[in-house]
Coordinates of C-alpha atoms and ligand atoms in Angstrom, one line a residue:
M80 CA 32.8 2.3 2.9
K81 CA 29.9 3.3 5.4
I82 CA 29.1 7.1 4.7
V83 CA 27.4 8.5 8.2
I84 CA 24.8 11.4 6.6
G85 CA 23.0 13.6 8.6
N86 CA 20.7 17.2 7.9
D87 CA 18.5 18.8 9.8
H88 CA 14.2 20.0 8.5
A89 CA 15.3 21.9 5.7
A90 CA 16.9 19.0 4.2
V91 CA 15.4 15.7 4.9
E92 CA 13.9 15.0 1.6
M93 CA 16.8 15.6 -0.1
K94 CA 18.9 13.3 2.4
Q95 CA 15.9 10.5 1.7
E96 CA 17.1 10.5 -1.9
I97 CA 20.6 10.9 -0.9
M98 CA 21.0 8.1 0.5
Q99 CA 18.6 5.7 -1.5
Y100 CA 21.7 6.8 -4.2
L101 CA 24.3 5.6 -2.0
L102 CA 22.5 2.3 -1.0
G103 CA 22.1 2.2 -4.5
K104 CA 26.1 2.4 -4.7
G105 CA 26.0 -0.7 -2.3
I106 CA 27.4 2.1 -0.4
E107 CA 26.6 1.5 3.7
V108 CA 24.8 4.3 5.3
L109 CA 24.3 5.5 8.9
N110 CA 21.4 7.9 9.5
V111 CA 21.8 10.8 12.0
G112 CA 20.1 14.0 12.3
T113 CA 16.0 14.0 11.3
D114 CA 13.2 12.2 9.6
S115 CA 11.0 14.9 10.8
R116 CA 10.2 18.5 9.5
E117 CA 9.7 19.3 13.3
S118 CA 12.6 22.3 13.1
Y119 CA 15.7 20.9 13.9
D120 CA 18.3 22.2 15.5
Y121 CA 21.2 21.8 12.6
P122 CA 24.6 22.3 15.4
R123 CA 23.5 18.7 16.5
A124 CA 22.7 17.7 13.3
G125 CA 26.7 19.1 11.7
F126 CA 28.3 17.5 15.2
Q127 CA 26.3 14.1 15.3
V128 CA 28.0 13.8 11.8
A129 CA 30.8 15.1 12.8
R130 CA 31.0 13.0 15.5
A131 CA 30.8 9.5 14.0
V132 CA 33.4 10.8 10.7
A133 CA 36.5 11.2 13.6
A134 CA 35.2 8.5 15.9
K135 CA 36.2 6.3 12.6
E136 CA 32.3 4.8 13.3
A137 CA 32.3 5.7 8.9
D138 CA 35.0 6.8 6.3
C139 CA 33.3 10.3 5.7
G140 CA 30.3 12.4 6.4
I141 CA 27.2 14.1 4.3
A142 CA 25.7 16.6 6.7
I143 CA 22.9 18.6 5.2
C144 CA 21.1 22.1 6.0
G145 CA 19.0 24.5 3.4
T146 CA 22.1 26.2 2.9
G147 CA 25.0 23.9 4.0
I148 CA 26.2 26.6 5.7
G149 CA 25.4 27.0 9.3
I150 CA 26.0 22.6 9.4
S151 CA 29.6 22.4 7.7
L152 CA 30.3 25.6 10.7
A153 CA 29.1 22.6 13.8
A154 CA 30.6 19.9 11.8
N155 CA 34.2 22.0 12.2
K156 CA 34.5 22.2 15.1
V157 CA 34.8 19.0 16.0
Q158 CA 38.2 17.8 16.3
G159 CA 39.7 15.6 13.2
I160 CA 36.9 17.4 11.3
R161 CA 37.7 19.0 7.8
A162 CA 34.0 19.7 6.8
F163 CA 33.4 21.6 3.4
A164 CA 29.4 23.8 2.1
C165 CA 29.7 23.2 -2.0
S166 CA 27.4 23.8 -4.3
E167 CA 29.2 22.3 -7.6
P168 CA 31.2 19.5 -7.7
Y169 CA 34.8 20.9 -9.4
S170 CA 34.7 22.3 -5.7
A171 CA 33.7 18.6 -4.3
E172 CA 36.0 17.0 -6.0
M173 CA 39.3 19.9 -5.0
A174 CA 37.7 19.5 -1.4
K175 CA 39.7 15.9 -1.3
R176 CA 42.2 16.0 -3.6
H177 CA 43.6 18.7 -1.8
N178 CA 42.3 19.1 1.0
D179 CA 41.2 15.2 2.8
A180 CA 38.3 16.7 3.5
N181 CA 35.9 14.3 5.5
V182 CA 32.6 15.4 5.7
L183 CA 30.7 17.1 2.7
C184 CA 28.1 19.4 2.7
F185 CA 25.3 21.1 0.7
G186 CA 21.9 23.0 1.1
A187 CA 18.7 21.6 -0.3
R188 CA 17.7 25.1 -0.5
V189 CA 20.6 25.7 -3.1
V190 CA 20.5 22.8 -5.8
G191 CA 18.4 20.3 -7.0
I192 CA 18.7 16.2 -6.5
E193 CA 20.3 15.6 -9.8
L194 CA 22.8 18.4 -8.5
A195 CA 23.1 17.1 -4.8
K196 CA 24.3 13.7 -6.9
K197 CA 26.5 15.0 -9.1
I198 CA 28.1 16.8 -6.0
V199 CA 28.8 13.2 -4.4
D200 CA 29.9 11.7 -6.8
A201 CA 32.7 14.2 -7.7
Y202 CA 33.6 13.5 -3.9
L203 CA 33.4 10.2 -3.4
D204 CA 35.3 9.2 -6.5
A205 CA 38.0 11.5 -6.5
K206 CA 41.8 10.4 -3.8
F207 CA 43.5 12.5 -2.3
E208 CA 47.1 13.3 -3.5
G209 CA 49.0 13.8 -0.8
G210 CA 52.4 15.5 -1.0
R211 CA 52.3 19.3 -0.9
H212 CA 48.2 18.5 0.0
Q213 CA 49.8 16.7 3.3
R214 CA 51.8 18.9 3.9
R215 CA 49.2 22.4 4.2
V216 CA 46.3 20.0 5.2
D217 CA 49.4 19.4 8.4
L218 CA 49.5 23.3 9.1
I219 CA 45.5 22.9 9.2
M220 CA 45.2 20.0 11.7
D221 CA 48.5 21.9 13.8
I222 CA 46.7 25.2 13.9
E223 CA 43.2 23.0 15.7
R224 CA 45.5 21.1 17.8
N225 CA 47.6 24.3 19.0
G226 CA 45.9 27.4 18.7
G227 CA 47.8 28.6 16.4
L228 CA 50.9 28.1 14.1
S229 CA 54.5 27.9 15.8
P230 CA 57.5 29.8 13.9
E231 CA 59.5 26.4 12.2
S232 CA 55.7 25.3 11.6
Ligands
RB5_56 C1 17.2 26.6 8.9 O1 15.9 27.3 9.2 C2 18.5 26.8 8.2 O2 18.8 28.0 9.0 C3 19.5 26.2 8.1 O3 19.3 24.9 6.9 C4 20.4 26.2 7.8 O4 20.6 26.9 6.7 C5 21.9 27.2 8.4 O5 22.5 27.3 7.5

């Protein structure tokens, strides 16, 4: 498995620790965003993570900013991306099981490193359930493709 991970200036240490955590699990990591504490605009990092996932350069993405919110908003602007901001493991698990989410986002100013690892594990260990959830994900992607839902959707 290969994961792209990216961040802004608020999440440099958090990204480094999560990267080490993933490498320790034998997961390949693509590092984007910034490794400096200099101000770095989170939409750039969100876009880099999302672009790598959409281009299938990685199986999924992890994007971290101060809150997880701005970077998830930016990532969701890329076609094919279902990013979510999350601060506990249950939602991370369900985002994979029901929403087939492909970019996990969280806030380095919101969660501590041990909780962040639990969130990452919950997301990575879960499997998309398909079935009625596939239909709903397809509807989301219809909205993205067509700018809305047709009456027959
Ligand atoms: C940067 O100060 C902060 O705005 C950013 O990390 C993020 O929280 C935005 O949503």
